[in-house]
PDB file of C-alpha atoms and ligand atoms in Angstrom:
ATOM      1  CA  MET A   1      -6.838 -13.054 -10.441  1.00 68.00           C
ATOM      2  CA  THR A   2     -10.184 -11.068 -10.115  1.00 74.00           C
ATOM      3  CA  TRP A   3     -10.368  -7.414  -8.208  1.00 75.00           C
ATOM      4  CA  LYS A   4     -11.388  -8.572  -5.098  1.00 74.00           C
ATOM      5  CA  ASN A   5      -8.123 -11.065  -5.691  1.00 74.00           C
ATOM      6  CA  LEU A   6      -6.216  -7.521  -5.997  1.00 74.00           C
ATOM      7  CA  PHE A   7      -6.750  -6.403  -2.726  1.00 76.00           C
ATOM      8  CA  THR A   8      -7.438  -9.478  -0.237  1.00 76.00           C
ATOM      9  CA  SER A   9      -4.531 -12.164  -2.079  1.00 80.00           C
ATOM     10  CA  SER A  10      -1.349 -12.578  -0.389  1.00 77.00           C
ATOM     11  CA  ILE A  11      -0.310 -12.270  -4.150  1.00 83.00           C
ATOM     12  CA  GLY A  12      -2.186  -9.358  -4.953  1.00 83.00           C
ATOM     13  CA  LYS A  13      -0.826  -7.464  -1.901  1.00 79.00           C
ATOM     14  CA  LYS A  14       2.625  -7.784  -3.433  1.00 83.00           C
ATOM     15  CA  LEU A  15       1.870  -6.791  -7.158  1.00 87.00           C
ATOM     16  CA  LEU A  16      -0.466  -3.448  -5.184  1.00 87.00           C
ATOM     17  CA  MET A  17       2.223  -2.811  -3.175  1.00 88.00           C
ATOM     18  CA  GLY A  18       4.525  -2.978  -6.295  1.00 88.00           C
ATOM     19  CA  ALA A  19       2.290  -0.964  -9.170  1.00 90.00           C
ATOM     20  CA  THR A  20       1.438   2.047  -7.018  1.00 91.00           C
ATOM     21  CA  GLY A  21       5.623   1.762  -5.579  1.00 90.00           C
ATOM     22  CA  LEU A  22       6.668   1.813  -8.940  1.00 91.00           C
ATOM     23  CA  PHE A  23       4.451   5.218  -9.618  1.00 92.00           C
ATOM     24  CA  LEU A  24       5.587   6.845  -6.524  1.00 93.00           C
ATOM     25  CA  ILE A  25       9.375   6.851  -7.685  1.00 95.00           C
ATOM     26  CA  ILE A  26       8.203   8.195 -11.035  1.00 94.00           C
ATOM     27  CA  PHE A  27       6.061  11.078  -8.583  1.00 95.00           C
ATOM     28  CA  LEU A  28       9.646  11.434  -6.934  1.00 97.00           C
ATOM     29  CA  ILE A  29      11.516  12.147  -9.843  1.00 97.00           C
ATOM     30  CA  VAL A  30       9.060  14.849 -10.800  1.00 95.00           C
ATOM     31  CA  HIS A  31       8.362  16.133  -7.300  1.00 96.00           C
ATOM     32  CA  ALA A  32      12.756  16.978  -7.423  1.00 97.00           C
ATOM     33  CA  TYR A  33      13.123  18.445 -10.769  1.00 97.00           C
ATOM     34  CA  ILE A  34      10.297  20.560 -10.123  1.00 96.00           C
ATOM     35  CA  ASN A  35      11.602  21.868  -7.089  1.00 97.00           C
ATOM     36  CA  SER A  36      15.292  22.046  -8.275  1.00 98.00           C
ATOM     37  CA  MET A  37      13.845  25.288  -9.683  1.00 98.00           C
ATOM     38  CA  ILE A  38      14.984  26.821  -6.414  1.00 98.00           C
ATOM     39  CA  PHE A  39      18.523  27.071  -7.460  1.00 98.00           C
ATOM     40  CA  TYR A  40      18.222  28.746  -9.961  1.00 97.00           C
ATOM     41  CA  ASN A  41      18.554  31.298  -7.313  1.00 97.00           C
ATOM     42  CA  ASP A  42      16.786  34.139  -8.214  1.00 97.00           C
ATOM     43  CA  GLY A  43      14.704  34.578  -4.732  1.00 96.00           C
ATOM     44  CA  GLY A  44      12.170  31.757  -6.027  1.00 96.00           C
ATOM     45  CA  VAL A  45      10.941  33.518  -9.020  1.00 97.00           C
ATOM     46  CA  THR A  46      11.012  30.438 -11.615  1.00 97.00           C
ATOM     47  CA  PHE A  47      10.195  27.864  -8.287  1.00 97.00           C
ATOM     48  CA  ASN A  48       6.895  29.226  -7.647  1.00 96.00           C
ATOM     49  CA  LYS A  49       6.035  30.316 -11.388  1.00 95.00           C
ATOM     50  CA  VAL A  50       6.330  26.968 -12.085  1.00 95.00           C
ATOM     51  CA  ALA A  51       4.506  25.915  -8.502  1.00 92.00           C
ATOM     52  CA  TYR A  52       1.261  28.156  -9.862  1.00 90.00           C
ATOM     53  CA  PHE A  53       1.120  26.766 -12.818  1.00 90.00           C
ATOM     54  CA  MET A  54       1.207  23.305 -11.552  1.00 88.00           C
ATOM     55  CA  SER A  55      -1.357  23.791  -8.937  1.00 84.00           C
ATOM     56  CA  ARG A  56      -3.880  25.677 -10.865  1.00 82.00           C
ATOM     57  CA  ASN A  57      -3.705  23.209 -13.654  1.00 85.00           C
ATOM     58  CA  TYR A  58      -6.745  20.648 -14.080  1.00 87.00           C
ATOM     59  CA  LEU A  59      -4.437  17.697 -15.435  1.00 89.00           C
ATOM     60  CA  MET A  60      -2.919  18.224 -12.554  1.00 87.00           C
ATOM     61  CA  ARG A  61      -5.541  18.066 -10.234  1.00 86.00           C
ATOM     62  CA  ILE A  62      -6.265  14.914 -11.524  1.00 91.00           C
ATOM     63  CA  LEU A  63      -3.469  13.360 -11.126  1.00 90.00           C
ATOM     64  CA  GLU A  64      -2.489  14.377  -7.786  1.00 90.00           C
ATOM     65  CA  ALA A  65      -6.323  12.996  -6.912  1.00 93.00           C
ATOM     66  CA  GLY A  66      -4.141  10.130  -8.741  1.00 93.00           C
ATOM     67  CA  LEU A  67      -0.983  10.124  -6.438  1.00 93.00           C
ATOM     68  CA  PHE A  68      -2.868  10.545  -2.886  1.00 93.00           C
ATOM     69  CA  ALA A  69      -5.007   7.380  -4.197  1.00 94.00           C
ATOM     70  CA  PHE A  70      -2.232   5.458  -5.524  1.00 92.00           C
ATOM     71  CA  PHE A  71       0.160   7.088  -1.631  1.00 92.00           C
ATOM     72  CA  ILE A  72      -3.392   5.473   0.690  1.00 94.00           C
ATOM     73  CA  LEU A  73      -3.140   2.114  -1.084  1.00 91.00           C
ATOM     74  CA  HIS A  74       0.359   2.089  -0.548  1.00 92.00           C
ATOM     75  CA  ILE A  75       0.895   2.409   2.962  1.00 92.00           C
ATOM     76  CA  ILE A  76      -2.659   0.738   3.696  1.00 90.00           C
ATOM     77  CA  GLN A  77      -0.980  -2.654   1.728  1.00 86.00           C
ATOM     78  CA  GLY A  78       1.966  -1.841   3.132  1.00 88.00           C
ATOM     79  CA  LEU A  79       0.793  -1.933   6.747  1.00 89.00           C
ATOM     80  CA  LEU A  80      -1.134  -5.411   6.533  1.00 87.00           C
ATOM     81  CA  LEU A  81       1.436  -7.040   4.813  1.00 84.00           C
ATOM     82  CA  TRP A  82       4.163  -6.205   7.629  1.00 86.00           C
ATOM     83  CA  ARG A  83       1.146  -6.703  10.230  1.00 86.00           C
ATOM     84  CA  LYS A  84       0.637 -10.734   8.215  1.00 83.00           C
ATOM     85  CA  ASN A  85       5.086 -10.948   7.965  1.00 81.00           C
ATOM     86  CA  GLN A  86       4.843 -10.163  12.117  1.00 80.00           C
ATOM     87  CA  ALA A  87       2.706 -13.086  12.426  1.00 80.00           C
ATOM     88  CA  ALA A  88       4.284 -15.463  10.608  1.00 78.00           C
ATOM     89  CA  ARG A  89       7.599 -15.235  12.073  1.00 70.00           C
ATOM     90  CA  HIS A  90       5.800 -15.579  15.228  1.00 68.00           C
ATOM     91  CA  LEU A  91       4.180 -18.186  14.825  1.00 62.00           C
ATOM     92  CA  SER A  92       7.974 -20.513  15.343  1.00 54.00           C
ATOM     93  CA  TYR A  93      11.822 -19.631  16.171  1.00 54.00           C
ATOM     94  CA  ALA A  94      12.364 -21.656  12.919  1.00 53.00           C
ATOM     95  CA  ILE A  95      11.235 -18.499  10.512  1.00 54.00           C
ATOM     96  CA  GLN A  96      11.494 -15.975  13.000  1.00 55.00           C
ATOM     97  CA  LYS A  97      15.268 -15.722  11.654  1.00 61.00           C
ATOM     98  CA  PHE A  98      16.281 -13.653   8.503  1.00 64.00           C
ATOM     99  CA  PRO A  99      18.553 -15.637   5.498  1.00 66.00           C
ATOM    100  CA  SER A 100      21.492 -14.242   6.026  1.00 66.00           C
ATOM    101  CA  ASN A 101      22.193 -12.461   2.643  1.00 72.00           C
ATOM    102  CA  ILE A 102      18.916  -9.945   3.435  1.00 78.00           C
ATOM    103  CA  LYS A 103      19.978  -6.805   3.716  1.00 82.00           C
ATOM    104  CA  TRP A 104      19.161  -4.795   7.117  1.00 81.00           C
ATOM    105  CA  TYR A 105      16.698  -2.430   5.972  1.00 79.00           C
ATOM    106  CA  SER A 106      14.512  -5.064   4.231  1.00 81.00           C
ATOM    107  CA  ARG A 107      13.866  -6.086   7.793  1.00 84.00           C
ATOM    108  CA  TYR A 108      12.553  -3.232   8.825  1.00 85.00           C
ATOM    109  CA  MET A 109      10.688  -1.588   5.409  1.00 88.00           C
ATOM    110  CA  GLY A 110       7.162  -1.753   8.158  1.00 88.00           C
ATOM    111  CA  TRP A 111       9.279   0.853  10.241  1.00 90.00           C
ATOM    112  CA  LEU A 112      11.085   3.248   7.635  1.00 92.00           C
ATOM    113  CA  GLY A 113       7.133   2.887   6.243  1.00 91.00           C
ATOM    114  CA  THR A 114       5.811   4.285   9.749  1.00 92.00           C
ATOM    115  CA  PHE A 115       8.612   6.752   9.360  1.00 93.00           C
ATOM    116  CA  LEU A 116       7.708   7.827   6.327  1.00 95.00           C
ATOM    117  CA  LEU A 117       4.407   8.052   7.206  1.00 95.00           C
ATOM    118  CA  LEU A 118       4.730  10.766   9.115  1.00 96.00           C
ATOM    119  CA  PHE A 119       7.548  12.488   7.214  1.00 97.00           C
ATOM    120  CA  LEU A 120       4.741  12.875   5.148  1.00 96.00           C
ATOM    121  CA  ILE A 121       1.933  14.628   7.372  1.00 97.00           C
ATOM    122  CA  MET A 122       4.297  16.809   8.894  1.00 97.00           C
ATOM    123  CA  HIS A 123       5.746  17.746   4.929  1.00 97.00           C
ATOM    124  CA  LEU A 124       1.816  18.326   4.670  1.00 97.00           C
ATOM    125  CA  SER A 125       0.603  20.248   6.973  1.00 96.00           C
ATOM    126  CA  HIS A 126       4.418  22.211   5.981  1.00 96.00           C
ATOM    127  CA  PHE A 127       3.159  22.974   2.220  1.00 95.00           C
ATOM    128  CA  TRP A 128       0.213  21.171   1.121  1.00 93.00           C
ATOM    129  CA  ILE A 129      -2.585  21.925   3.450  1.00 93.00           C
ATOM    130  CA  GLY A 130      -2.296  25.249   4.568  1.00 89.00           C
ATOM    131  CA  THR A 131      -0.804  26.203   0.530  1.00 88.00           C
ATOM    132  CA  LYS A 132      -4.219  24.594  -0.917  1.00 88.00           C
ATOM    133  CA  SER A 133      -6.868  25.757   1.881  1.00 89.00           C
ATOM    134  CA  GLU A 134      -5.632  29.294   1.009  1.00 86.00           C
ATOM    135  CA  MET A 135      -6.130  28.710  -2.728  1.00 84.00           C
ATOM    136  CA  TYR A 136      -9.026  27.305  -2.482  1.00 83.00           C
ATOM    137  CA  PHE A 137     -11.414  28.916   0.637  1.00 87.00           C
ATOM    138  CA  ASN A 138      -9.661  32.813  -0.380  1.00 86.00           C
ATOM    139  CA  GLY A 139      -8.102  32.658  -4.024  1.00 81.00           C
ATOM    140  CA  ASN A 140      -4.751  33.571  -2.554  1.00 84.00           C
ATOM    141  CA  GLU A 141      -0.988  31.949  -3.758  1.00 85.00           C
ATOM    142  CA  LYS A 142       1.027  31.261  -1.222  1.00 89.00           C
ATOM    143  CA  ASN A 143       4.936  31.711  -1.456  1.00 94.00           C
ATOM    144  CA  LEU A 144       6.008  28.944  -1.243  1.00 95.00           C
ATOM    145  CA  TYR A 145       9.634  29.311  -1.812  1.00 97.00           C
ATOM    146  CA  LEU A 146       8.823  31.437   1.782  1.00 97.00           C
ATOM    147  CA  GLU A 147       7.612  28.907   3.022  1.00 96.00           C
ATOM    148  CA  MET A 148      10.563  26.513   2.142  1.00 97.00           C
ATOM    149  CA  LYS A 149      13.117  29.462   3.755  1.00 97.00           C
ATOM    150  CA  GLU A 150      11.547  29.903   7.513  1.00 97.00           C
ATOM    151  CA  VAL A 151      10.780  26.074   7.563  1.00 98.00           C
ATOM    152  CA  PHE A 152      14.237  24.920   6.738  1.00 98.00           C
ATOM    153  CA  THR A 153      16.743  27.449   8.229  1.00 97.00           C
ATOM    154  CA  ASN A 154      14.804  26.416  11.533  1.00 98.00           C
ATOM    155  CA  SER A 155      17.226  23.960  12.581  1.00 98.00           C
ATOM    156  CA  PHE A 156      14.446  21.537  14.413  1.00 98.00           C
ATOM    157  CA  LEU A 157      12.341  20.721  11.347  1.00 98.00           C
ATOM    158  CA  PHE A 158      15.917  20.279   9.250  1.00 98.00           C
ATOM    159  CA  ALA A 159      16.788  18.122  11.480  1.00 97.00           C
ATOM    160  CA  LEU A 160      13.054  15.931  11.317  1.00 97.00           C
ATOM    161  CA  TYR A 161      13.802  16.538   7.376  1.00 98.00           C
ATOM    162  CA  MET A 162      17.149  15.038   7.293  1.00 97.00           C
ATOM    163  CA  ILE A 163      15.935  11.560   9.501  1.00 96.00           C
ATOM    164  CA  GLY A 164      12.572  11.958   6.818  1.00 97.00           C
ATOM    165  CA  LEU A 165      15.422  11.626   4.282  1.00 97.00           C
ATOM    166  CA  VAL A 166      17.131   8.486   5.516  1.00 96.00           C
ATOM    167  CA  SER A 167      14.935   6.775   6.224  1.00 95.00           C
ATOM    168  CA  LEU A 168      13.321   7.552   2.255  1.00 96.00           C
ATOM    169  CA  LEU A 169      17.136   6.620   1.377  1.00 97.00           C
ATOM    170  CA  PHE A 170      17.024   3.288   2.937  1.00 95.00           C
ATOM    171  CA  HIS A 171      13.031   2.598   2.157  1.00 94.00           C
ATOM    172  CA  LEU A 172      14.214   3.169  -1.808  1.00 96.00           C
ATOM    173  CA  LEU A 173      16.918   0.692  -1.739  1.00 95.00           C
ATOM    174  CA  HIS A 174      14.701  -1.909  -0.738  1.00 92.00           C
ATOM    175  CA  GLY A 175      11.629  -0.573  -2.966  1.00 92.00           C
ATOM    176  CA  PHE A 176      12.996   0.003  -6.254  1.00 92.00           C
ATOM    177  CA  GLN A 177      14.129  -3.541  -6.888  1.00 88.00           C
ATOM    178  CA  SER A 178      11.997  -4.992  -4.562  1.00 88.00           C
ATOM    179  CA  ALA A 179       9.265  -3.943  -7.119  1.00 88.00           C
ATOM    180  CA  PHE A 180      10.201  -4.670 -10.307  1.00 86.00           C
ATOM    181  CA  GLN A 181      10.709  -8.036  -8.477  1.00 84.00           C
ATOM    182  CA  THR A 182       7.239  -8.461  -7.431  1.00 82.00           C
ATOM    183  CA  LEU A 183       5.970  -7.366 -11.283  1.00 79.00           C
ATOM    184  CA  GLY A 184       7.541 -10.131 -12.224  1.00 79.00           C
ATOM    185  CA  ILE A 185      10.653  -8.653 -13.469  1.00 78.00           C
ATOM    186  CA  ASN A 186      13.585 -11.603 -12.434  1.00 76.00           C
ATOM    187  CA  HIS A 187      16.382 -12.156 -14.834  1.00 80.00           C
ATOM    188  CA  ARG A 188      20.084 -13.371 -14.382  1.00 83.00           C
ATOM    189  CA  ARG A 189      20.624 -10.571 -16.727  1.00 86.00           C
ATOM    190  CA  TRP A 190      18.622  -7.958 -16.555  1.00 88.00           C
ATOM    191  CA  THR A 191      18.120  -8.135 -12.353  1.00 89.00           C
ATOM    192  CA  PRO A 192      21.630  -6.809 -11.216  1.00 91.00           C
ATOM    193  CA  ILE A 193      21.354  -4.303 -13.876  1.00 93.00           C
ATOM    194  CA  ILE A 194      17.910  -2.221 -12.513  1.00 92.00           C
ATOM    195  CA  LYS A 195      19.390  -2.957  -8.687  1.00 93.00           C
ATOM    196  CA  GLY A 196      22.506  -0.739 -10.532  1.00 95.00           C
ATOM    197  CA  ILE A 197      19.429   1.733 -11.803  1.00 96.00           C
ATOM    198  CA  GLY A 198      17.806   1.170  -8.481  1.00 96.00           C
ATOM    199  CA  ILE A 199      20.491   1.978  -6.234  1.00 97.00           C
ATOM    200  CA  PHE A 200      22.103   4.875  -7.896  1.00 98.00           C
ATOM    201  CA  TYR A 201      18.321   6.386  -8.505  1.00 98.00           C
ATOM    202  CA  SER A 202      17.775   6.297  -4.414  1.00 98.00           C
ATOM    203  CA  VAL A 203      21.251   7.827  -3.564  1.00 98.00           C
ATOM    204  CA  ALA A 204      20.780  10.467  -6.075  1.00 98.00           C
ATOM    205  CA  ILE A 205      16.911  11.340  -5.600  1.00 98.00           C
ATOM    206  CA  CYS A 206      17.818  11.907  -1.507  1.00 98.00           C
ATOM    207  CA  ILE A 207      21.197  14.002  -1.979  1.00 98.00           C
ATOM    208  CA  LEU A 208      18.358  16.040  -4.961  1.00 98.00           C
ATOM    209  CA  PHE A 209      16.133  16.574  -2.349  1.00 98.00           C
ATOM    210  CA  ALA A 210      18.342  16.537   1.195  1.00 98.00           C
ATOM    211  CA  MET A 211      20.548  19.489  -1.052  1.00 98.00           C
ATOM    212  CA  MET A 212      17.131  21.683  -1.139  1.00 98.00           C
ATOM    213  CA  PRO A 213      17.274  22.070   3.181  1.00 98.00           C
ATOM    214  CA  VAL A 214      20.495  21.791   3.720  1.00 98.00           C
ATOM    215  CA  SER A 215      20.837  24.882   0.727  1.00 98.00           C
ATOM    216  CA  PHE A 216      18.822  27.402   2.885  1.00 98.00           C
ATOM    217  CA  MET A 217      19.916  26.242   6.444  1.00 98.00           C
ATOM    218  CA  MET A 218      23.455  27.002   4.503  1.00 98.00           C
ATOM    219  CA  GLY A 219      22.771  30.403   3.193  1.00 97.00           C
ATOM    220  CA  TRP A 220      23.576  28.880  -0.358  1.00 97.00           C
ATOM    221  CA  LEU A 221      19.626  30.519  -1.136  1.00 96.00           C
ATOM    222  CA  GLN A 222      18.530  34.408  -1.326  1.00 87.00           C
TER     223      GLN A 222
HETATM  224  C1  HEM B 301      13.127  18.479   0.698  1.00 88.10           C
HETATM  225  C2  HEM B 301      13.048  17.554   0.089  1.00 88.10           C
HETATM  226  C3  HEM B 301      11.117  17.974  -0.389  1.00 88.10           C
HETATM  227  C4  HEM B 301      11.085  19.347  -1.187  1.00 88.10           C
HETATM  228  C5  HEM B 301      11.628  20.685  -0.245  1.00 88.10           C
HETATM  229  C6  HEM B 301       9.336  19.747  -0.684  1.00 88.10           C
HETATM  230  C7  HEM B 301       8.741  20.423  -0.749  1.00 88.10           C
HETATM  231  C8  HEM B 301       7.314  20.377  -1.399  1.00 88.10           C
HETATM  232  C9  HEM B 301       6.524  21.772  -1.741  1.00 88.10           C
HETATM  233  C10 HEM B 301       6.474  23.022  -1.743  1.00 88.10           C
HETATM  234  C11 HEM B 301       5.134  21.153  -2.028  1.00 88.10           C
HETATM  235  C12 HEM B 301       4.467  21.991  -2.932  1.00 88.10           C
HETATM  236  C13 HEM B 301       3.794  22.105  -3.738  1.00 88.10           C
HETATM  237  C14 HEM B 301       2.474  22.562  -4.174  1.00 88.10           C
HETATM  238  O1  HEM B 301       1.488  22.510  -3.707  1.00 88.10           O
HETATM  239  O2  HEM B 301       2.343  22.823  -5.338  1.00 88.10           O
HETATM  240  C15 HEM B 301       5.490  19.647  -1.790  1.00 88.10           C
HETATM  241  C16 HEM B 301       3.691  19.032  -1.950  1.00 88.10           C
HETATM  242  C17 HEM B 301       4.163  17.422  -1.851  1.00 88.10           C
HETATM  243  N1  HEM B 301       5.180  16.445  -1.364  1.00 88.10           N
HETATM  244 FE1  HEM B 301       7.153  17.665  -1.184  1.00 88.10          FE
HETATM  245  N2  HEM B 301       8.828  18.681  -0.473  1.00 88.10           N
HETATM  246  C18 HEM B 301      10.687  17.136   0.015  1.00 88.10           C
HETATM  247  C19 HEM B 301      10.314  16.280  -0.341  1.00 88.10           C
HETATM  248  C20 HEM B 301       9.042  15.069  -0.609  1.00 88.10           C
HETATM  249  C21 HEM B 301       9.393  13.643  -0.288  1.00 88.10           C
HETATM  250  C22 HEM B 301      10.509  13.122   0.037  1.00 88.10           C
HETATM  251  C23 HEM B 301       7.775  13.386  -0.286  1.00 88.10           C
HETATM  252  C24 HEM B 301       7.558  11.452  -0.641  1.00 88.10           C
HETATM  253  C25 HEM B 301       7.788  10.862   0.654  1.00 88.10           C
HETATM  254  C26 HEM B 301       7.273  14.126  -0.910  1.00 88.10           C
HETATM  255  C27 HEM B 301       6.315  14.257  -1.324  1.00 88.10           C
HETATM  256  C28 HEM B 301       5.187  15.280  -1.400  1.00 88.10           C
HETATM  257  C29 HEM B 301       3.577  15.354  -1.645  1.00 88.10           C
HETATM  258  C30 HEM B 301       2.402  13.919  -1.415  1.00 88.10           C
HETATM  259  C31 HEM B 301       2.944  16.508  -2.128  1.00 88.10           C
HETATM  260  C32 HEM B 301       1.123  17.329  -2.297  1.00 88.10           C
HETATM  261  C33 HEM B 301       1.411  16.852  -3.696  1.00 88.10           C
HETATM  262  C34 HEM B 301       1.655  17.518  -4.693  1.00 88.10           C
HETATM  263  O3  HEM B 301       1.540  19.046  -4.318  1.00 88.10           O
HETATM  264  O4  HEM B 301       2.743  17.539  -5.670  1.00 88.10           O
HETATM  265  N3  HEM B 301       7.882  15.534  -0.811  1.00 88.10           N
HETATM  266  N4  HEM B 301       6.523  19.336  -1.361  1.00 88.10           N
END
C-alpha cells in the first residue's frame, strides 16, 4: 500500500482509523492515570505537581503535538468513512438494513464520534486552551485542580461531562475490538479474548473518568 492509498482507499482509511484509534486508547490510559492523582485528596498538590511536570517537559510537548495530529486524522477519516457508509446505504433499500447481530452502538459510531468531538471541544476549552495560553504568553501556571473543582461542581457542566463519558463508553465498546479487527487480528481463539479485554477497558476507563466529576460534585474531594 502506498502513502497515497493509505489516505484515499477504503482499506487505507480503515487502517488509519484502527491505528490512530489504538494510539488514542493508550492516551486515555495515561490521561486517566495522571488525573487519578486527584484521589490522593491532598487539595490537588500531587496532581498539580505531575500536571506541571508534564506541561513543562519537552518530550511531552512533542508527544502532545503527535496526539493532536492523531486526533485530527482519526476525526477526519471517521467523518469520511461515515459519509461513505451513509451514501452506500442510500443506494438501495436492501443494504439499508444492518445485519441483526450488529449492536446498536456499532450503527451509530458516526453520531457517537460527533458527540465526542463536541465533548472534546468543550473539554479543551475548560482545561487546555486557557492553561496553555497563560503558560506560553504570561509564563504563569494555572491551578488545574481548582479549575476541575469549579467545572465539576457546576450541575450543567457536570451533566455534559456525564453525557460525553457515556458516548465515550459506547464509542470504545465498538472501537476497541474493531481496531484490532481492522489491523488484521481476527482469530478464532484471540478475538473473543480481545472482545473481553475491550469491554473491561471501556467500562473501567469510563467509570474511572466519571468518578472524577462525581467525587467533586459529591464533595468527597477537598
Ligand atoms: C472527566 C474526565 C476527565 C478529566 C477530569 C480530564 C482532565 C483534563 C485536564 C485537567 C487536562 C489538562 C492537562 C494539562 O494541561 O496538563 C486535560 C487535557 C486533555 N484531555 Fe482530558 N480529562 C477528562 C476526560 C477526557 C477524555 C474522555 C478525553 C478524550 C476523549 C480527554 C482528552 C483530553 C485531551 C486531548 C487533552 C489535551 C492534551 C493533554 O493535555 O494531555 N480528556 N484533561
